[in-house]
Coordinates of C-alpha atoms in Angstrom, one line a residue:
Chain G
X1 CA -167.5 -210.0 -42.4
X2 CA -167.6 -210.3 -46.1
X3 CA -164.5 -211.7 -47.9
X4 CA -162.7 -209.1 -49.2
X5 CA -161.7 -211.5 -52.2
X6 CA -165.0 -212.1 -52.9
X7 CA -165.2 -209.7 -56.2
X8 CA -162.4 -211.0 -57.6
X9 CA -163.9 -214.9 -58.8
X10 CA -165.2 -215.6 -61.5
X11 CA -169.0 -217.0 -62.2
X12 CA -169.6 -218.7 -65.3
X13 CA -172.9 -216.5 -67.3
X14 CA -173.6 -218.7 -70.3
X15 CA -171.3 -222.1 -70.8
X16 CA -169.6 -222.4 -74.0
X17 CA -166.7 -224.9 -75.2
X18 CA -165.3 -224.6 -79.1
X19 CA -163.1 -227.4 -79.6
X20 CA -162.8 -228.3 -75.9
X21 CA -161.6 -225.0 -75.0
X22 CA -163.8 -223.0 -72.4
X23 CA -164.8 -219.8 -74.3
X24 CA -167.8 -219.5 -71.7
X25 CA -169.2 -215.8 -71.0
X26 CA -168.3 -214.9 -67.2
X27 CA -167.9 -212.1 -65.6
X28 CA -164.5 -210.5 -67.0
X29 CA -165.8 -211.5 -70.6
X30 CA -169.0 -209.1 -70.1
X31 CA -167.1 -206.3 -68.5
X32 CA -164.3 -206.4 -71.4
X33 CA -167.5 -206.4 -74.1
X34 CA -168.4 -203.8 -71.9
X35 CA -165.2 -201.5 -71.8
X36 CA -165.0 -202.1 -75.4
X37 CA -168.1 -200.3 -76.1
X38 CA -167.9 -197.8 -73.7
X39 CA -164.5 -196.9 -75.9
X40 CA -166.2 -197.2 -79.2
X41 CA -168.8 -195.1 -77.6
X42 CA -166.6 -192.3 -76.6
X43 CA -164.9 -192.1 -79.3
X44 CA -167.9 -191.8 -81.9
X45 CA -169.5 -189.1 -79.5
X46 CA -166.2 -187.4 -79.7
X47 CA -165.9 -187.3 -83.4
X48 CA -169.7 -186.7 -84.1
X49 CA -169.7 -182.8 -84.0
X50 CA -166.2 -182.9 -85.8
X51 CA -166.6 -179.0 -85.5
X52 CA -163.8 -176.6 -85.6
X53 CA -164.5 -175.0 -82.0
X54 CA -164.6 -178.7 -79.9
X55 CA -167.3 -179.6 -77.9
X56 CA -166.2 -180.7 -74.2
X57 CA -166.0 -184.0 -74.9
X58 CA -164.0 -183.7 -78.0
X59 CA -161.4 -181.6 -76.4
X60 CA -160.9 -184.3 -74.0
X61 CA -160.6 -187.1 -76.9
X62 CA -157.9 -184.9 -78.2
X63 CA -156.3 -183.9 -75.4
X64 CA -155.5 -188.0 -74.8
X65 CA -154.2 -188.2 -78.5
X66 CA -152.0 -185.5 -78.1
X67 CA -151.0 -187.0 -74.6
X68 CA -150.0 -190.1 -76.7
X69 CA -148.7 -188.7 -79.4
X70 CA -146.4 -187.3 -77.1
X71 CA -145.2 -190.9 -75.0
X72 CA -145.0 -192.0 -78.6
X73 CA -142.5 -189.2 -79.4
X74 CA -140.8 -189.0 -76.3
X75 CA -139.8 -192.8 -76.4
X76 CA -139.8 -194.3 -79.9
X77 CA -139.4 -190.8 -82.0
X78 CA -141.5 -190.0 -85.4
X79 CA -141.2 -193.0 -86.9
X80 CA -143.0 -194.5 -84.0
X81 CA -145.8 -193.0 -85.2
X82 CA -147.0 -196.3 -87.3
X83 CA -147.9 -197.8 -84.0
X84 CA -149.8 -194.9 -82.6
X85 CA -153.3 -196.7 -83.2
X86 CA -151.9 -200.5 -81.4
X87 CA -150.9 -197.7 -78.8
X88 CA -154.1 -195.9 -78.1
X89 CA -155.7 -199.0 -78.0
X90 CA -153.5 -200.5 -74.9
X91 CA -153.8 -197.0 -73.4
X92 CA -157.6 -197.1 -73.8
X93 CA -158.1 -200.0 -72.8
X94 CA -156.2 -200.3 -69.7
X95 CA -157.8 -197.2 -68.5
X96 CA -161.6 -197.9 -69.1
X97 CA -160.9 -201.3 -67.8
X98 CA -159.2 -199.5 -64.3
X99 CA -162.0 -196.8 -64.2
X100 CA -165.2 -198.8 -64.7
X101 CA -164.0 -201.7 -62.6
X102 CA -164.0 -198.6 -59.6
X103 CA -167.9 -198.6 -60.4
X104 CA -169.6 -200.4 -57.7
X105 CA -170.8 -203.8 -58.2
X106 CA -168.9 -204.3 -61.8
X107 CA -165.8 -206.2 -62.5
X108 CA -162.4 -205.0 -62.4
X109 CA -160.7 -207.1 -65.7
X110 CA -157.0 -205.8 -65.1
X111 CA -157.2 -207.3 -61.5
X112 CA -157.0 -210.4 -63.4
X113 CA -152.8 -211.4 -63.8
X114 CA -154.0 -213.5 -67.0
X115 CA -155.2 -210.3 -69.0
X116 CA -152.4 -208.0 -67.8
X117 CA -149.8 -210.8 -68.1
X118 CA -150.9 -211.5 -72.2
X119 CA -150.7 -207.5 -73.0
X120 CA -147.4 -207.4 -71.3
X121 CA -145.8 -210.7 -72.9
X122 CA -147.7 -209.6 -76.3
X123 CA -145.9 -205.8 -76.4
X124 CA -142.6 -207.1 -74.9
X125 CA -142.9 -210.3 -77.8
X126 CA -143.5 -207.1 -80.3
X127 CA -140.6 -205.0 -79.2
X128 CA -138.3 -208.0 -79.7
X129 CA -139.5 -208.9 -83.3
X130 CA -139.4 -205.2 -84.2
X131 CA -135.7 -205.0 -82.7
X132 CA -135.2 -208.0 -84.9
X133 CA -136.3 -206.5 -88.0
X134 CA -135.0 -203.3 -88.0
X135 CA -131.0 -204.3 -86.6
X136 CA -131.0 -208.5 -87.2
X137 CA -129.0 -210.8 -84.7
X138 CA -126.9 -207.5 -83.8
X139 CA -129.9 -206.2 -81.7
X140 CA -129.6 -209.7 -79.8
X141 CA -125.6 -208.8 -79.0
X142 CA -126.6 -205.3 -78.5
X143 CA -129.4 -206.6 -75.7
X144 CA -127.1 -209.1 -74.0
X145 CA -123.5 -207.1 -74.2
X146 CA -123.8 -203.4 -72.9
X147 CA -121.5 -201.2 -75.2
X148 CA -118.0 -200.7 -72.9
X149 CA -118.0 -204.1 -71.0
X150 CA -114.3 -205.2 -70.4
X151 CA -114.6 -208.4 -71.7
X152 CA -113.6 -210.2 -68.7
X153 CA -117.1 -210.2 -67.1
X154 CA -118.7 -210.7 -70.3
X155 CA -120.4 -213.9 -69.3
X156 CA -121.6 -212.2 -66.4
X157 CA -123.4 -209.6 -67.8
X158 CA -125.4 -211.6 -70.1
X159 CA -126.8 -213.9 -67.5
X160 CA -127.6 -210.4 -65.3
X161 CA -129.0 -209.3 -69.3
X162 CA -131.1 -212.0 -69.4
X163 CA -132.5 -211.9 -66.0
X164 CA -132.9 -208.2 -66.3
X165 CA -134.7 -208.6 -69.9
X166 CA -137.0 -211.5 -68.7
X167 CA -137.9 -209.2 -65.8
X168 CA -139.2 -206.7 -68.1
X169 CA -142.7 -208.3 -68.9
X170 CA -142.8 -209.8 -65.5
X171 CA -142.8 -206.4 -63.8
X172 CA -145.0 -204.7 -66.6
X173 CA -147.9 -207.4 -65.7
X174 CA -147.2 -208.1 -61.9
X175 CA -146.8 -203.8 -61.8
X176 CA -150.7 -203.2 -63.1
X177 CA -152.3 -206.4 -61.4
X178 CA -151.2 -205.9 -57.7
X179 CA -152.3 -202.1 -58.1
X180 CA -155.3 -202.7 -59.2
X181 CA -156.0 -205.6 -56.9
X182 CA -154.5 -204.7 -53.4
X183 CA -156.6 -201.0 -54.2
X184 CA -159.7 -202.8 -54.6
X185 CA -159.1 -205.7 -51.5
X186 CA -158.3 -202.5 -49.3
X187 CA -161.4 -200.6 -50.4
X188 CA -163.1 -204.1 -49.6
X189 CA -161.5 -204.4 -46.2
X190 CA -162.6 -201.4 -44.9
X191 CA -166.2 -201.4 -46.3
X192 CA -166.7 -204.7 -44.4
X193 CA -165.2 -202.9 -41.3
X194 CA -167.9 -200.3 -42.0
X195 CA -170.5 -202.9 -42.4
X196 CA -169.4 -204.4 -38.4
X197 CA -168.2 -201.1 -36.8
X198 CA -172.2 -199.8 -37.4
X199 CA -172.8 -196.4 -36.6
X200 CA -170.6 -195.7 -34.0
X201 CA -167.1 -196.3 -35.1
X202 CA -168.4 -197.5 -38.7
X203 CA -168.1 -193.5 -39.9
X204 CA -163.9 -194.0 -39.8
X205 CA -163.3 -196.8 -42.1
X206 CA -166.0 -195.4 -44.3
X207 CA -164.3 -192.0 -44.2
X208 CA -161.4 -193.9 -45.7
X209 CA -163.1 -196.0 -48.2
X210 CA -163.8 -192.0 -50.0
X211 CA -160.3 -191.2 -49.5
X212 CA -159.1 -194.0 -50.8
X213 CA -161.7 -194.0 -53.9
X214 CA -160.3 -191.2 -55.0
X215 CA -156.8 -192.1 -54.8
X216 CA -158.3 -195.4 -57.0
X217 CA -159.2 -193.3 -59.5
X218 CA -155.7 -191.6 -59.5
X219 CA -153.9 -195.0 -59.6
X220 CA -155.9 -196.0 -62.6
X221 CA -155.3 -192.9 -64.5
X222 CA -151.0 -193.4 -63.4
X223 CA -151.0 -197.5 -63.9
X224 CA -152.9 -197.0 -67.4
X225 CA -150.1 -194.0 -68.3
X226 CA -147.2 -196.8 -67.0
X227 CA -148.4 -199.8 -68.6
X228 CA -148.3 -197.7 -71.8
X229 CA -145.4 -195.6 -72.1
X230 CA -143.3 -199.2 -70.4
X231 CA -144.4 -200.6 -73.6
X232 CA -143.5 -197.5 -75.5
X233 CA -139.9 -197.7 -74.0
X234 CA -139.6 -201.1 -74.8
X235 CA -140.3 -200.6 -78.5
X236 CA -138.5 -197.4 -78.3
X237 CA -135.3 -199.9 -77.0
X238 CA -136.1 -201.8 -80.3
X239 CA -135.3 -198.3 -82.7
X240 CA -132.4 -197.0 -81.3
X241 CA -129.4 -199.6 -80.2
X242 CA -127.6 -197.9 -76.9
Chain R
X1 CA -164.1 -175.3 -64.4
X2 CA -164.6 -176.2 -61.1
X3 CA -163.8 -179.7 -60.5
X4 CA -160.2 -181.5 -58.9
X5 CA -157.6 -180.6 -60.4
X6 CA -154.7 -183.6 -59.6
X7 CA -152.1 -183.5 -62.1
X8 CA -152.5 -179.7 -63.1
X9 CA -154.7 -180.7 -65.8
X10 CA -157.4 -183.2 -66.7
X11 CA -155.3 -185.6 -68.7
X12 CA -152.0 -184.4 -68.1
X13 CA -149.2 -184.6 -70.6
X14 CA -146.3 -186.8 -70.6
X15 CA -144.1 -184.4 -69.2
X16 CA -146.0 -183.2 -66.4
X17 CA -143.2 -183.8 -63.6
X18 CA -145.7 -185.0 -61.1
X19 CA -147.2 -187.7 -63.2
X20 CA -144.0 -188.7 -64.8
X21 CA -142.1 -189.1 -61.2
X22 CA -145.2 -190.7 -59.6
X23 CA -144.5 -193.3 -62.9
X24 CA -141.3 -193.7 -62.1
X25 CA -141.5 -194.1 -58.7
X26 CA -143.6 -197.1 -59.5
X27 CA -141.5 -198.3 -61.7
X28 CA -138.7 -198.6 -60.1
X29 CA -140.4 -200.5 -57.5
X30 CA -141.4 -203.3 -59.1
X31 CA -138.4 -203.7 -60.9
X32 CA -136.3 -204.3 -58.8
X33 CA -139.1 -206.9 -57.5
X34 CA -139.5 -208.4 -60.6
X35 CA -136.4 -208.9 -61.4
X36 CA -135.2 -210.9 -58.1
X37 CA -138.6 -213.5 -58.9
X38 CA -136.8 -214.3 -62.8
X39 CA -133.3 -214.4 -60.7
X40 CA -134.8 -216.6 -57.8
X41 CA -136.8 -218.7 -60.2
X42 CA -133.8 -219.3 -62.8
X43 CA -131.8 -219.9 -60.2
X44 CA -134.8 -222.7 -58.5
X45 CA -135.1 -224.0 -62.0
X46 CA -131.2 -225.2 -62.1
X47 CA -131.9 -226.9 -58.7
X48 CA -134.6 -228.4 -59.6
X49 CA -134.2 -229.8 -63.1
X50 CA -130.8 -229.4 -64.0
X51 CA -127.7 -229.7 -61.5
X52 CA -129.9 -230.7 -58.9
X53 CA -127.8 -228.2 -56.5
X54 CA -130.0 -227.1 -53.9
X55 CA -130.1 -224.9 -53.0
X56 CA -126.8 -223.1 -54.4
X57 CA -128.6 -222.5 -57.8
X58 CA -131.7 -220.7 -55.8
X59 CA -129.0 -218.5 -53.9
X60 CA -126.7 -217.7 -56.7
X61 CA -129.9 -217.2 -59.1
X62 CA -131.6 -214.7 -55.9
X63 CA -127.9 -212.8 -56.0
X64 CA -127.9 -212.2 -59.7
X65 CA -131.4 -211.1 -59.4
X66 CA -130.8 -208.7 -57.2
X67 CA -127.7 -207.4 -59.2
X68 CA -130.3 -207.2 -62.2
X69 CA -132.7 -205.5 -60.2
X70 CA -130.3 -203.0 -59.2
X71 CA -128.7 -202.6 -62.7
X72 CA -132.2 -201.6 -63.8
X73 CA -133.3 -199.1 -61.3
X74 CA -129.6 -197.5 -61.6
X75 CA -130.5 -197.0 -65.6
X76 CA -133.7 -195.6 -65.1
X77 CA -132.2 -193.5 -62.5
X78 CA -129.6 -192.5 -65.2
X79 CA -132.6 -191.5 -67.9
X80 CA -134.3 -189.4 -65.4
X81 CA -130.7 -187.0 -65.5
X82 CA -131.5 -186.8 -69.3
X83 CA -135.0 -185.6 -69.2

């Protein structure tokens, strides 16, 4: 039976080292070339009628803005507006990233705990600057000391703060990578059982495997919609002090 | 249109109650997860490089953890009241 793991390594397309860094084109590297045009592609068919009365795909382009103008209202308020292009771009991303790596044969890039791990670290690293710029070192005390703590277990609390604050990124990238990766290793599993059961008990697992592709295609749609609005909270956190 | 119809729409809005508890759900799960590895590895950290205590600092550090973890679903939980 094939390795289930299998899709998941890397091969090395063209070598390339700047400075002794390994910038070579592999595998994720294509596909994230790849879901960047795809975006840029949807988005220019989208806006290319720019009619009153929307053509189908149109309506769908601005069904997801209004979708994320509304996380960006629900969470951060108006004035989170300036980040609504940073936002769409996360929510974009993550999304065509999910949905093209269902395609067979093509590369899943958020199964990688390197690219989810730098978006989450990068967003939660923003929402701590921006809590920095709008409140100064109160929106540290504000972080670490819960309003109403009886100052007995104050030391307490901001060890159980900081654990609970470094979690925050942690869970935002482990959240999105063992999704998408434990979807696409079951997938895998049972295509292989497919491959071994032959015709006779081979129909099962494969019944599965279309089952389960459409709950994939669910999962990328929720984790994408997590990812983002997590990231929304977290800024949101920054604005208003609790 | 005929086509599935999951979340009541094709890209459903944030406060479809569906999509929003399905993201919950997930969240919460993963917090309380995450939160027990920084706890556990804080606490594996002072063993290892600091006090050398093992393994108190990995047990203390798993404890805290969990109390994090639980602190953080039990706000969430307290947001969903609000919406």
């Amino acid at each position: 039976m094939e390795d289930p793991l299998h899709p998941f390594e890397l091969h090395t397309y063209i070598p390339l080292s700047l400075l002794g860094l390994d910038i070579s084109i592999n595998k994720a590297v294509l596909m994230m070339l790849l879901v960047v045009g795809a975006i840029i592609l949807f988005l220019t068919k989208a806006r290319s009628s720019g009619s009153l009365v929307p053509t189908k795909l149109q309506s769908v382009a601005e069904i997801m803005v209004e979708f994320i103008r509304g996380i960006i209202h629900d969470t951060m308020g108006p004035e989170g507006m300036r980040f609504f292009s940073l936002v769409t771009s996360l929510f974009l991303f993550i999304l065509f990233s999910n949905l093209l790596g269902l395609i067979p044969g093509s590369y899943t890039i958020t199964s990688q705990l390197v690219v989810t791990g730098v978006f989450a670290v990068a967003m939660y690293t923003l929402s701590i600057l921006l809590g920095l710029k709008i409140h100064g070192p109160k929106f540290i005390k504000a972080m670490l000391i819960p309003s109403g703590t009886p100052p007995f277990i104050v030391p307490l609390m901001i060890i159980i703060e900081i654990i609970s604050q470094l979690a925050r990124p942690i869970s935002l990238a482990v959240r999105l990578f063992a999704n998408m990766t434990a979807g696409h290793v079951i997938i895998g599993v049972l295509v292989g059982l497919t491959m071994s059961g032959g015709l006779l008990i081979g129909w099962l697992p494969f019944s599965f495997t279309i089952a389960l592709y459409g709950l994939e295609v669910g999962i990328a749609f929720i984790q994408a919609y997590i990812f983002t609005i997590l990231a929304c909270v977290y800024m949101g956190d920054a604005y208003h002090l609790h | 249109m005929a086509r599935p119809n999951w979340w009541g729409s094709s890209m459903p809005p944030s406060q479809d109650p569906m999509f929003a508890g399905l993201g919950q759900a997930m969240k919460v799960g993963t917090d309380l997860l995450a939160a027990l590895i920084v706890g556990g590895g804080l606490g594996w950290a002072v063993d290892t490089y600091v006090l050398s205590s093992k393994p108190w600092g990995l047990v203390v550090g798993l404890i805290l953890g969990l109390v994090a973890g639980i602190r953080n679903a039990y706000r969430a939980a307290q947001h969903w009241d609000k919406s």
